[in-house]
Coordinates of C-alpha atoms in Angstrom, one line a residue:
Chain A
M1 CA -12.7 28.9 -10.9
S2 CA -11.5 31.9 -9.5
A3 CA -15.0 33.3 -7.7
T4 CA -15.0 29.1 -6.3
A5 CA -11.8 29.4 -4.7
N6 CA -12.2 32.8 -2.8
S7 CA -16.2 31.9 -1.9
N8 CA -14.4 29.2 0.6
L9 CA -11.2 30.1 1.1
P10 CA -10.5 28.8 5.4
R11 CA -10.1 31.5 7.6
R12 CA -6.1 30.2 8.4
I13 CA -5.4 32.1 4.7
I14 CA -7.7 34.9 5.7
K15 CA -6.4 35.1 9.1
E16 CA -2.2 34.6 7.4
T17 CA -3.3 37.8 4.4
Q18 CA -4.7 39.8 7.4
R19 CA -1.7 39.4 8.7
L20 CA 1.0 39.1 5.9
L21 CA -0.4 42.8 4.1
S22 CA -0.9 44.3 8.4
E23 CA 2.9 43.1 9.6
P24 CA 5.4 42.5 7.5
A25 CA 9.1 40.9 7.1
P26 CA 11.2 43.5 6.3
G27 CA 11.7 43.0 3.3
I28 CA 9.2 41.3 2.1
S29 CA 6.3 41.6 0.4
A30 CA 3.4 39.7 -0.9
S31 CA 0.0 40.7 -1.6
P32 CA -3.5 38.1 -2.7
S33 CA -4.8 38.5 -6.2
E34 CA -8.0 40.5 -6.7
E35 CA -9.9 37.4 -9.0
N36 CA -7.9 34.4 -6.6
L37 CA -7.4 35.2 -2.9
R38 CA -5.2 32.5 -2.9
Y39 CA -2.4 33.2 -5.7
F40 CA 0.5 35.8 -4.3
N41 CA 1.9 39.0 -5.9
V42 CA 5.9 38.1 -3.6
M43 CA 8.5 41.1 -3.7
I44 CA 11.9 40.2 -2.1
L45 CA 14.2 42.1 -1.2
G46 CA 18.0 40.7 -2.4
P47 CA 19.4 40.2 1.6
T48 CA 21.7 42.7 2.7
Q49 CA 24.9 40.7 3.1
S50 CA 24.5 39.1 0.5
P51 CA 25.7 38.8 -3.9
Y52 CA 21.9 39.4 -3.9
E53 CA 21.9 42.6 -1.7
G54 CA 20.7 45.4 -3.8
G55 CA 18.4 43.1 -6.1
V56 CA 14.4 42.7 -6.1
F57 CA 13.0 39.8 -6.9
K58 CA 9.4 38.9 -7.5
L59 CA 8.0 35.9 -7.4
E60 CA 4.6 33.8 -7.4
L61 CA 3.4 31.9 -4.2
F62 CA -0.2 29.7 -4.6
L63 CA -2.0 28.0 -2.2
P64 CA -3.2 24.6 -3.6
E65 CA -6.4 23.2 -2.0
E66 CA -4.4 21.2 -0.1
Y67 CA -2.9 24.3 2.0
P68 CA -2.3 24.7 4.5
M69 CA -2.0 20.3 4.4
A70 CA 0.2 21.2 1.5
A71 CA 2.7 22.8 0.8
P72 CA 2.1 26.5 -1.8
K73 CA 3.9 25.9 -4.7
V74 CA 6.4 28.8 -5.7
R75 CA 7.9 29.9 -8.2
F76 CA 10.5 32.4 -8.9
L77 CA 9.1 34.8 -11.4
T78 CA 12.5 36.4 -12.1
K79 CA 15.8 35.4 -13.7
I80 CA 17.7 34.1 -10.6
Y81 CA 20.6 32.7 -10.7
H82 CA 21.5 30.7 -8.4
P83 CA 22.3 27.3 -7.0
N84 CA 18.8 25.9 -5.5
I85 CA 16.5 27.1 -8.3
D86 CA 16.2 26.6 -12.1
K87 CA 16.4 28.8 -14.9
L88 CA 12.4 27.9 -14.6
G89 CA 12.2 29.8 -11.0
R90 CA 11.8 26.8 -9.3
I91 CA 13.0 27.1 -5.6
C92 CA 14.9 23.7 -4.4
L93 CA 14.2 24.4 -1.0
D94 CA 13.1 21.6 1.6
I95 CA 10.5 23.2 3.5
L96 CA 8.4 23.7 -0.3
K97 CA 8.8 19.3 0.0
D98 CA 8.8 16.5 2.3
K99 CA 9.7 18.5 5.3
W100 CA 6.4 21.1 4.8
S101 CA 4.7 20.8 8.2
P102 CA 1.3 22.9 8.0
A103 CA 2.8 25.2 10.9
L104 CA 5.2 26.3 9.2
Q105 CA 2.5 30.0 7.0
I106 CA 3.2 32.2 3.8
R107 CA 5.4 34.3 5.5
T108 CA 7.9 32.1 7.3
V109 CA 8.0 30.2 3.9
L110 CA 8.8 33.2 2.3
L111 CA 11.5 34.2 5.4
S112 CA 13.2 30.5 4.3
I113 CA 13.5 32.0 0.3
Q114 CA 15.1 35.0 1.2
A115 CA 17.4 33.2 3.8
T116 CA 18.6 31.2 1.2
G117 CA 20.4 33.7 -0.8
R118 CA 22.4 33.9 2.4
R119 CA 24.1 30.2 1.9
N120 CA 23.7 29.9 -1.5
S121 CA 27.2 28.3 -1.6
E122 CA 27.0 25.8 0.7
G123 CA 23.5 24.8 -0.5
M124 CA 24.6 23.3 -4.1
D125 CA 21.6 20.1 -4.4
S126 CA 19.4 18.6 -7.1
I127 CA 19.6 20.4 -9.7
V128 CA 22.7 22.6 -9.2
R129 CA 24.6 19.0 -10.4
N130 CA 22.2 18.6 -13.1
W131 CA 22.5 22.5 -14.0
S132 CA 25.8 22.3 -13.5
L133 CA 26.5 18.7 -15.3
N134 CA 24.0 19.6 -18.3
Y135 CA 25.1 23.3 -19.1
Q136 CA 28.2 23.9 -20.4
D137 CA 30.7 27.2 -20.0
N138 CA 28.4 29.8 -22.6
R139 CA 25.2 28.4 -20.3
C140 CA 26.7 30.2 -17.3
E141 CA 28.1 33.0 -18.7
E142 CA 25.0 34.2 -20.5
L143 CA 23.5 33.1 -17.1
K144 CA 26.5 35.6 -15.5
G145 CA 25.9 38.1 -18.0
T146 CA 21.7 38.9 -16.7
V147 CA 22.4 38.8 -13.7
E148 CA 25.0 41.4 -14.1
M149 CA 22.8 43.4 -17.1
H150 CA 20.3 43.8 -14.0
Y151 CA 21.3 43.2 -11.0
G152 CA 24.9 44.8 -11.4
P153 CA 28.3 42.8 -11.0
P154 CA 28.5 40.6 -8.5
A155 CA 29.3 41.2 -5.0
S156 CA 30.8 37.8 -4.4
A157 CA 32.0 33.8 -5.4
A158 CA 28.5 33.3 -5.8
Y159 CA 27.8 33.8 -9.5
R160 CA 30.8 32.5 -9.8
R161 CA 30.8 28.3 -10.9
D162 CA 33.7 26.7 -9.2
Chain B
M1 CA 28.2 25.4 56.9
A2 CA 29.0 22.9 53.6
E3 CA 27.2 21.1 56.7
E4 CA 24.1 22.8 56.8
V5 CA 24.3 22.8 53.3
E6 CA 24.1 19.3 52.2
M7 CA 21.1 18.9 54.7
E8 CA 19.1 21.3 52.9
V9 CA 20.1 19.7 49.4
E10 CA 18.5 16.5 51.2
A11 CA 15.7 18.0 52.2
V12 CA 15.4 19.4 48.5
E13 CA 15.4 15.9 47.8
A14 CA 13.0 15.0 50.0
V15 CA 10.2 16.6 48.6
Y16 CA 11.3 16.2 44.5
G17 CA 12.2 12.1 44.2
P18 CA 13.2 11.2 41.2
D19 CA 12.0 14.9 39.9
C20 CA 15.6 15.8 41.2
T21 CA 18.9 14.8 40.2
V22 CA 22.0 16.5 42.8
L23 CA 25.3 16.4 41.0
C24 CA 26.8 17.5 43.0
A25 CA 26.6 17.8 47.1
F26 CA 29.2 20.4 48.2
P27 CA 28.5 23.3 46.5
P28 CA 24.7 21.7 46.2
H29 CA 24.4 21.3 41.7
L30 CA 21.2 20.0 41.0
S31 CA 18.7 19.7 38.2
I32 CA 15.5 20.1 38.9
L33 CA 13.1 18.9 36.4
L34 CA 9.8 21.6 37.7
K35 CA 5.7 21.2 36.6
P36 CA 2.5 22.1 37.9
R37 CA 1.0 20.9 41.2
T38 CA -2.0 20.2 38.9
A39 CA 0.0 17.9 36.7
D40 CA -1.8 14.7 38.2
V41 CA -3.9 14.0 35.2
L42 CA -0.6 14.2 32.5
T43 CA -3.1 15.5 29.4
I44 CA -3.7 18.5 31.0
Q45 CA 0.0 19.4 31.8
F46 CA 0.4 22.1 28.8
V47 CA 4.1 22.8 30.8
E48 CA 7.4 22.1 32.6
A49 CA 10.5 22.7 33.0
K50 CA 13.7 21.7 34.6
L51 CA 15.7 24.2 37.2
I52 CA 18.4 23.5 37.3
I53 CA 20.7 25.0 40.6
K54 CA 24.3 25.8 40.7
A55 CA 25.3 27.7 43.7
S56 CA 29.6 28.4 44.3
V57 CA 30.6 27.7 48.0
E58 CA 29.7 31.4 49.5
Y59 CA 26.3 29.9 49.9
P60 CA 23.9 31.0 50.7
N61 CA 26.0 34.0 50.8
K62 CA 25.6 34.2 47.5
P63 CA 22.4 33.5 45.7
P64 CA 23.1 30.7 43.2
E65 CA 23.6 30.5 39.5
L66 CA 19.6 29.5 38.0
D67 CA 19.0 28.6 34.4
L68 CA 15.7 26.9 32.3
K69 CA 16.7 23.6 30.3
D70 CA 14.0 21.3 28.5
A71 CA 11.1 23.9 28.6
K72 CA 8.5 22.9 27.4
G73 CA 5.1 24.2 26.3
L74 CA 6.0 27.9 27.1
G75 CA 7.1 29.2 24.7
D76 CA 10.0 32.8 25.3
T77 CA 8.2 35.2 26.6
R78 CA 6.6 32.4 29.4
H79 CA 9.6 30.7 29.6
A80 CA 11.7 33.8 30.3
K81 CA 9.2 35.3 32.9
L82 CA 9.7 31.9 34.6
L83 CA 13.1 32.7 35.0
E84 CA 13.1 36.3 36.2
T85 CA 10.3 35.4 39.1
V86 CA 13.4 32.7 40.8
E87 CA 16.7 35.1 39.8
A88 CA 14.5 37.9 41.9
Q89 CA 13.6 34.9 45.3
A90 CA 16.7 34.0 44.7
K91 CA 17.9 37.3 45.2
E92 CA 15.2 38.7 47.6
M93 CA 16.6 34.9 50.2
S94 CA 20.5 35.6 49.9
G95 CA 22.1 34.9 52.6
E96 CA 19.9 31.8 53.9
P97 CA 18.6 28.5 53.2
M98 CA 16.4 29.0 49.2
L99 CA 17.0 26.0 47.6
V100 CA 12.8 24.9 48.4
A101 CA 11.3 28.1 48.7
I102 CA 14.1 28.4 45.1
C103 CA 11.6 25.6 43.7
E104 CA 8.0 26.3 44.9
A105 CA 8.5 29.9 44.0
A106 CA 8.8 28.2 39.9
T107 CA 6.8 25.3 40.6
D108 CA 3.9 27.9 42.2
L109 CA 4.7 30.2 38.4
L110 CA 3.8 27.0 36.8
T111 CA 0.4 26.6 37.7
E112 CA -0.4 29.6 36.8
M113 CA 0.8 29.1 34.1
N114 CA -1.1 25.4 33.0
V115 CA -2.8 27.0 29.4
P116 CA -1.5 26.0 26.2
D117 CA 0.1 29.1 25.0
G118 CA -0.3 30.7 21.5
E119 CA -2.0 30.0 19.6
C120 CA -3.2 26.3 17.4
C121 CA -0.8 26.5 14.6
F122 CA -3.7 25.1 12.1
C123 CA -5.7 27.0 12.1
M124 CA -4.2 30.0 13.5
N125 CA -7.1 30.7 16.2
P126 CA -6.3 31.3 20.5
F127 CA -6.7 28.7 22.1
L128 CA -8.2 30.4 24.8
M129 CA -11.2 32.7 23.2
E130 CA -13.8 34.2 25.1
D131 CA -16.4 33.6 23.8
G132 CA -16.2 28.6 24.3
A133 CA -12.7 27.4 23.1
Q134 CA -12.6 24.6 21.0
P135 CA -11.3 22.1 23.1
F136 CA -7.4 21.1 21.9
M137 CA -5.1 18.2 22.7
K138 CA -1.0 17.9 24.3
L139 CA 1.6 15.8 21.9
M140 CA 2.3 13.3 25.3
S141 CA 6.3 14.1 25.2
C142 CA 6.9 17.0 23.4
F143 CA 3.9 19.0 24.6
H144 CA 3.1 20.8 21.8
C145 CA -0.7 21.6 21.8
F146 CA -3.2 21.9 18.8
H147 CA -7.2 21.7 18.9
S148 CA -8.8 18.8 18.1
D149 CA -10.1 19.0 15.3
C150 CA -7.4 21.0 13.3
F151 CA -5.0 17.7 14.9
G152 CA -7.9 14.9 14.0
N153 CA -7.9 16.4 10.0
W154 CA -4.6 16.5 9.6
W155 CA -4.5 13.8 10.5
R156 CA -6.5 11.7 8.9
W157 CA -5.8 14.2 5.8
L158 CA -2.1 12.5 6.3
Q159 CA -3.1 9.2 7.0
Q160 CA -5.9 9.3 3.5
Q161 CA -2.3 10.4 1.8
H162 CA -0.4 7.2 2.6
K163 CA -2.5 4.8 1.6
G164 CA -3.6 6.2 -0.9
S165 CA 0.1 5.8 -1.9
S166 CA 1.2 2.2 -0.5
S167 CA -1.7 0.4 -2.4
G168 CA -0.8 1.6 -5.4
G169 CA -3.8 1.9 -8.0
V170 CA -6.5 0.8 -4.6
S171 CA -9.0 3.7 -5.0
A172 CA -10.0 5.2 -1.9
P173 CA -13.2 4.6 -2.1
M174 CA -12.2 0.5 -1.1
L175 CA -10.6 2.3 1.7
D176 CA -13.9 3.3 3.3
G177 CA -15.9 0.6 2.9
S178 CA -17.4 -0.5 5.0
D179 CA -16.6 -4.1 5.4
N180 CA -13.1 -2.4 6.2
D181 CA -14.0 -1.0 8.6
E182 CA -13.1 -3.3 11.8
R183 CA -9.9 -3.3 10.0
S184 CA -9.3 -0.5 8.8
E185 CA -9.2 0.9 12.9
K186 CA -6.5 -1.6 13.8
G187 CA -4.1 -0.4 10.6
T188 CA -4.6 3.0 12.4
V189 CA -3.2 1.7 15.8
A190 CA -1.1 0.2 13.4
E191 CA -0.1 2.6 11.5
V192 CA 0.8 5.1 14.6
E193 CA 4.4 3.6 14.3
D194 CA 4.9 2.3 10.6
F195 CA 4.2 5.1 9.9
P196 CA 6.1 8.3 9.9
V197 CA 3.8 11.6 11.6
N198 CA 6.1 14.6 13.5
C199 CA 4.3 17.1 15.4
P200 CA 4.2 20.4 13.5
V201 CA 5.6 22.1 15.3
C202 CA 9.0 20.6 16.2
R203 CA 9.0 17.7 13.6
M204 CA 9.4 15.3 16.3
V205 CA 8.8 11.5 15.6
V206 CA 5.2 11.1 17.2
N207 CA 5.0 7.7 18.8
A208 CA 1.8 5.5 19.7
E209 CA 2.0 6.6 23.2
D210 CA 2.3 10.7 21.7
V211 CA -1.8 10.6 20.7
A212 CA -2.8 7.2 23.0
H213 CA -4.9 9.8 24.4
V214 CA -6.6 10.4 21.3
L215 CA -7.0 7.9 19.0
E216 CA -10.7 7.2 20.1
F217 CA -10.9 10.4 19.1
L218 CA -8.5 10.5 15.7
I219 CA -10.5 7.3 15.1
A220 CA -14.0 8.3 14.9
E221 CA -14.6 11.0 12.6
R222 CA -13.8 9.7 9.4
S223 CA -14.2 12.8 7.1
V224 CA -11.1 15.3 6.0
D225 CA -14.2 18.1 4.5
R226 CA -15.3 19.1 8.5
Q227 CA -13.0 22.9 8.4
R228 CA -15.2 23.3 5.6
E229 CA -17.6 24.2 7.6
E230 CA -15.8 27.7 9.0
D231 CA -14.9 28.9 5.3
A232 CA -16.0 31.6 5.6
K233 CA -16.3 34.9 3.6
V234 CA -13.0 37.7 2.9
P235 CA -13.5 40.5 4.6
D236 CA -13.3 43.3 2.9
S237 CA -10.4 45.2 5.4
V238 CA -8.0 42.6 3.0
L239 CA -8.5 45.6 0.1
T240 CA -7.0 48.6 1.5
S241 CA -5.6 51.8 -0.7
E242 CA -2.5 50.8 1.1
E243 CA -3.1 47.7 -0.3
L244 CA -4.2 49.2 -4.1
E245 CA -1.1 51.0 -2.8
R246 CA 1.0 47.9 -2.7
R247 CA -0.6 46.6 -5.7
A248 CA 0.8 49.1 -8.2
R249 CA 4.0 49.0 -7.2
F250 CA 4.0 45.4 -8.2
T251 CA 2.8 46.3 -11.7
A252 CA 5.5 48.6 -11.6
E253 CA 7.8 46.7 -10.6
F254 CA 7.1 43.7 -12.8
E255 CA 6.5 45.3 -16.2
A256 CA 10.1 47.6 -15.0
Q257 CA 12.0 44.1 -14.8
Q258 CA 10.2 41.9 -17.9
S259 CA 11.2 45.5 -20.5
R260 CA 14.9 44.7 -19.2
G261 CA 14.1 40.8 -19.7
A262 CA 14.2 40.2 -16.5
I263 CA 11.4 37.8 -16.6
I264 CA 11.3 34.6 -17.1
E265 CA 9.3 33.3 -19.9
P266 CA 6.1 31.1 -19.5
K267 CA 7.4 27.2 -20.7
K268 CA 6.4 25.6 -23.6
L269 CA 4.7 22.7 -24.3
E270 CA 6.2 22.0 -27.8
V271 CA 9.2 20.2 -28.3
I272 CA 11.2 20.8 -32.1
L273 CA 12.6 17.8 -32.3
P274 CA 14.6 17.7 -35.7
G275 CA 13.2 15.6 -38.2
M276 CA 9.7 16.7 -36.8
I277 CA 7.6 18.5 -39.9
V278 CA 6.4 21.6 -38.6
P279 CA 2.4 23.3 -39.6
P280 CA 2.2 26.2 -41.5
R281 CA 1.6 29.3 -40.2
T282 CA -1.0 30.6 -40.4
P283 CA -0.2 34.6 -42.0
V284 CA 0.0 37.1 -40.2
E285 CA -2.0 40.0 -40.1
G286 CA -0.4 42.9 -41.7
Q287 CA 1.9 40.8 -43.7
P288 CA 1.8 40.1 -47.2
P289 CA 0.9 36.2 -47.2
T290 CA 3.2 35.7 -50.7
L291 CA 6.3 37.2 -51.6
A292 CA 6.2 41.1 -53.1
P293 CA 8.0 40.5 -56.4
G294 CA 10.5 43.3 -55.5
S295 CA 11.7 41.9 -52.2
A296 CA 11.9 38.3 -54.1
A297 CA 14.9 39.7 -56.5
E298 CA 16.2 40.8 -53.3
S299 CA 16.5 37.0 -52.1
P300 CA 17.2 34.8 -54.7
S301 CA 18.0 32.1 -52.1
G302 CA 15.2 32.9 -49.3
D303 CA 12.8 29.5 -51.5
Q304 CA 15.8 27.0 -51.1
I305 CA 15.9 25.0 -48.1
P306 CA 20.1 24.5 -47.8
P307 CA 21.5 20.8 -48.2
T308 CA 22.3 20.8 -44.5
S309 CA 18.7 19.9 -44.3
P310 CA 17.9 16.7 -44.9
V311 CA 14.1 17.4 -43.7
E312 CA 12.1 18.7 -46.8
S313 CA 8.0 18.8 -46.1
P314 CA 6.8 18.8 -50.3
G315 CA 4.4 21.7 -50.9
T316 CA 5.2 23.8 -47.4
S317 CA 9.1 24.5 -48.0
S318 CA 8.1 27.6 -49.0
S319 CA 6.8 28.8 -45.0
V320 CA 8.2 25.2 -43.4
S321 CA 10.8 23.6 -42.7
G322 CA 12.7 21.2 -40.8
I323 CA 15.4 21.5 -38.6
S324 CA 18.4 19.9 -38.8
S325 CA 21.0 18.9 -36.7
S326 CA 23.3 21.7 -37.8
G327 CA 20.8 23.9 -38.0
T328 CA 20.0 23.7 -34.2
E329 CA 23.6 23.9 -33.6
R330 CA 23.6 27.9 -34.1
G331 CA 20.8 27.4 -31.7
S332 CA 18.5 30.0 -30.6
L333 CA 17.8 32.0 -26.8
K334 CA 15.2 33.6 -25.6
A335 CA 12.8 35.5 -27.0
N336 CA 12.0 38.8 -24.6
T337 CA 8.9 39.3 -25.0
H338 CA 5.2 38.1 -24.7
E339 CA 4.7 38.6 -27.8
E340 CA 7.6 36.2 -29.0
N341 CA 6.2 34.0 -26.9
A342 CA 2.6 34.1 -28.7
R343 CA 3.7 33.9 -31.9
A344 CA 6.3 30.9 -31.2
G345 CA 3.5 29.1 -29.4
R346 CA 2.2 28.3 -32.3
G347 CA 4.6 26.1 -33.0
V348 CA 5.9 27.5 -35.7
F349 CA 9.7 26.9 -35.8
R350 CA 11.9 27.5 -38.5
G351 CA 15.2 26.2 -39.2
R352 CA 18.1 29.2 -38.7
R353 CA 18.9 28.4 -42.0
G354 CA 15.9 26.4 -43.7
G355 CA 13.5 28.9 -42.7
G356 CA 14.4 31.8 -44.0
N357 CA 15.0 34.4 -41.3
R358 CA 11.0 34.5 -39.9
G359 CA 11.3 34.4 -36.4
A360 CA 13.3 38.0 -36.9
S361 CA 10.6 39.7 -38.0
H362 CA 8.8 40.2 -34.8
T363 CA 10.9 43.3 -32.6
G364 CA 12.3 43.2 -29.2
S365 CA 15.3 40.7 -30.4
R366 CA 17.2 43.3 -31.5
N367 CA 19.3 43.5 -28.8
H368 CA 20.3 40.4 -28.6
H369 CA 21.4 39.2 -32.0
G370 CA 25.7 40.0 -30.2
R371 CA 24.4 37.1 -27.6
A372 CA 23.3 34.5 -29.5
R373 CA 25.5 31.1 -28.1
G374 CA 25.6 28.0 -29.5
T375 CA 23.1 25.3 -27.8
K376 CA 22.0 21.8 -28.6
D377 CA 19.4 21.8 -26.6
Y378 CA 15.7 21.8 -28.3
K379 CA 14.0 22.4 -24.9
Q380 CA 15.6 26.5 -25.0
A381 CA 15.3 26.7 -28.2
T382 CA 11.4 26.5 -28.4
N383 CA 11.7 29.0 -25.6
G384 CA 10.9 31.8 -28.8
P385 CA 11.7 31.7 -32.8
P386 CA 15.1 31.1 -33.1
R387 CA 16.9 33.9 -32.4
Q388 CA 19.0 34.9 -35.6
S389 CA 23.1 35.3 -35.3
Y390 CA 22.9 37.1 -38.6
S391 CA 25.5 34.5 -40.1
S392 CA 26.8 35.1 -44.1
S393 CA 24.0 33.5 -45.7
H394 CA 21.0 36.1 -44.2
Q395 CA 23.7 39.4 -45.2
S396 CA 22.8 36.7 -48.9
L397 CA 18.9 37.2 -47.7
G398 CA 19.8 41.1 -48.2
I399 CA 19.1 41.3 -44.0
R400 CA 22.3 43.1 -42.7
K401 CA 22.0 43.6 -38.9
G402 CA 20.3 45.9 -37.0
G403 CA 17.9 48.4 -38.2
N404 CA 17.3 47.0 -41.3
A405 CA 15.9 43.8 -40.0
R406 CA 12.3 45.5 -40.6
R407 CA 12.7 44.2 -44.6
G408 CA 12.8 41.2 -43.3
V409 CA 9.6 41.1 -42.6
E410 CA 8.9 41.5 -46.3
V411 CA 11.7 39.0 -47.6
D412 CA 10.8 36.4 -45.5
D413 CA 6.9 35.9 -46.5
M414 CA 6.6 34.5 -49.5

């Protein structure tokens, strides 16, 4: 499968890949997998002046066959405590769903994801509403513990439940 | 003086007609919509901007303030250049009537700039290439440009998606049938109105007028897959040494995070519910299939299913147990190694009480014992083998907390 995926790579994907590699956005690096050039390993640094500052977050990004008509699929690999990201690393972000536009690119998507670290206090949406309904104190405590374990104590209210 | 200025304003009004709005005659405050001189054919007008001129009572000795509003098709660089040019012009002509001259200077520059800016957002190729450009088109109200082929592909793709979802089960081949030709063409026209398409760049709703000039083209070609023709081989330049270094860093970071348990484990397919009978696990290499006599003595209760467990699985009770609701009260947390995931993936899950401590026989979970917390979420419980909370029942099996857990392997495998 990977072989066909690579031989059929549209020029746009190649172009984007080359630009990503030659002029990476600050705090973001993305690198295509050797077996499948539609699959990217991504590393995002937590935005400065945010509770995620100093954290290194791994993500995976996949460009589906329909890309750029359809949005890339992106998921956090690193555990993260964030109102818009669920425990499987799925991201609730409009531009990855109904607000996708072919004018967006891998770079802009990753920048948007990085920026969600800044606005998480207002960014309550369906996932987190669900989340706070389904999970009791201990679950959140546990997640908070995980974050602290890996990234140190929270700098601000971002990890607080209320 | 004021009269002269007012006459000048009238002159501007005369030249630009309806494109000129006089907000105030004295001191002059005007808004003039400027277009390239070649803009008679609207479909090849790629730029325009509103020039706001706001002068003080000292005009023309003091040059007016200038600003651009509602600029279309210019992009940041050209926008800045246009503003710079008109401001320079105003400064140069300080002391004499300049309103018409400023507008003319701006119009000249816009005429020069009357080409689409940058690159097509679909294919990321520039519009103007030395080796023969691809045909492009613009959306009439927002002035955003695309290669006609690129836009057409996307348009048809959207139509297909829309038809696919709205026809609810009617398959695409039916819609493509030859006797449907006429209807689908009309459908395309109608759908411009009722099927929302947004400009990919600015998200402005695309109206029928926006694409009227290219509608024939959009309807004419049916196949979405034209882009395949331009699929290309991956150039070797992608795999530079720098890139290989980057990959090494990625792997290192991933492994470091994994060792800290910071990586989200893959989701398990199997969900274990109360009362489910789980098939026996295939014996693991290196572990005796039967209980060694010595260990049996150590764990007299190892075979028993506690009374709280409602399910028994006759014949396999030694290696399998149902999960009672009480058994999951203590629940389990996620496994933190792939080794454990792999084992869990086999579908063997043992209730904490009923199954003894098989789950604890694998490495990697030792340091989490203290963190085991109650949860009634069964899905979570399937995220890994049961993380034992080493309560009294386990101690009765001869297992102590900490380093002694390995002995549990022997105890368990009976």
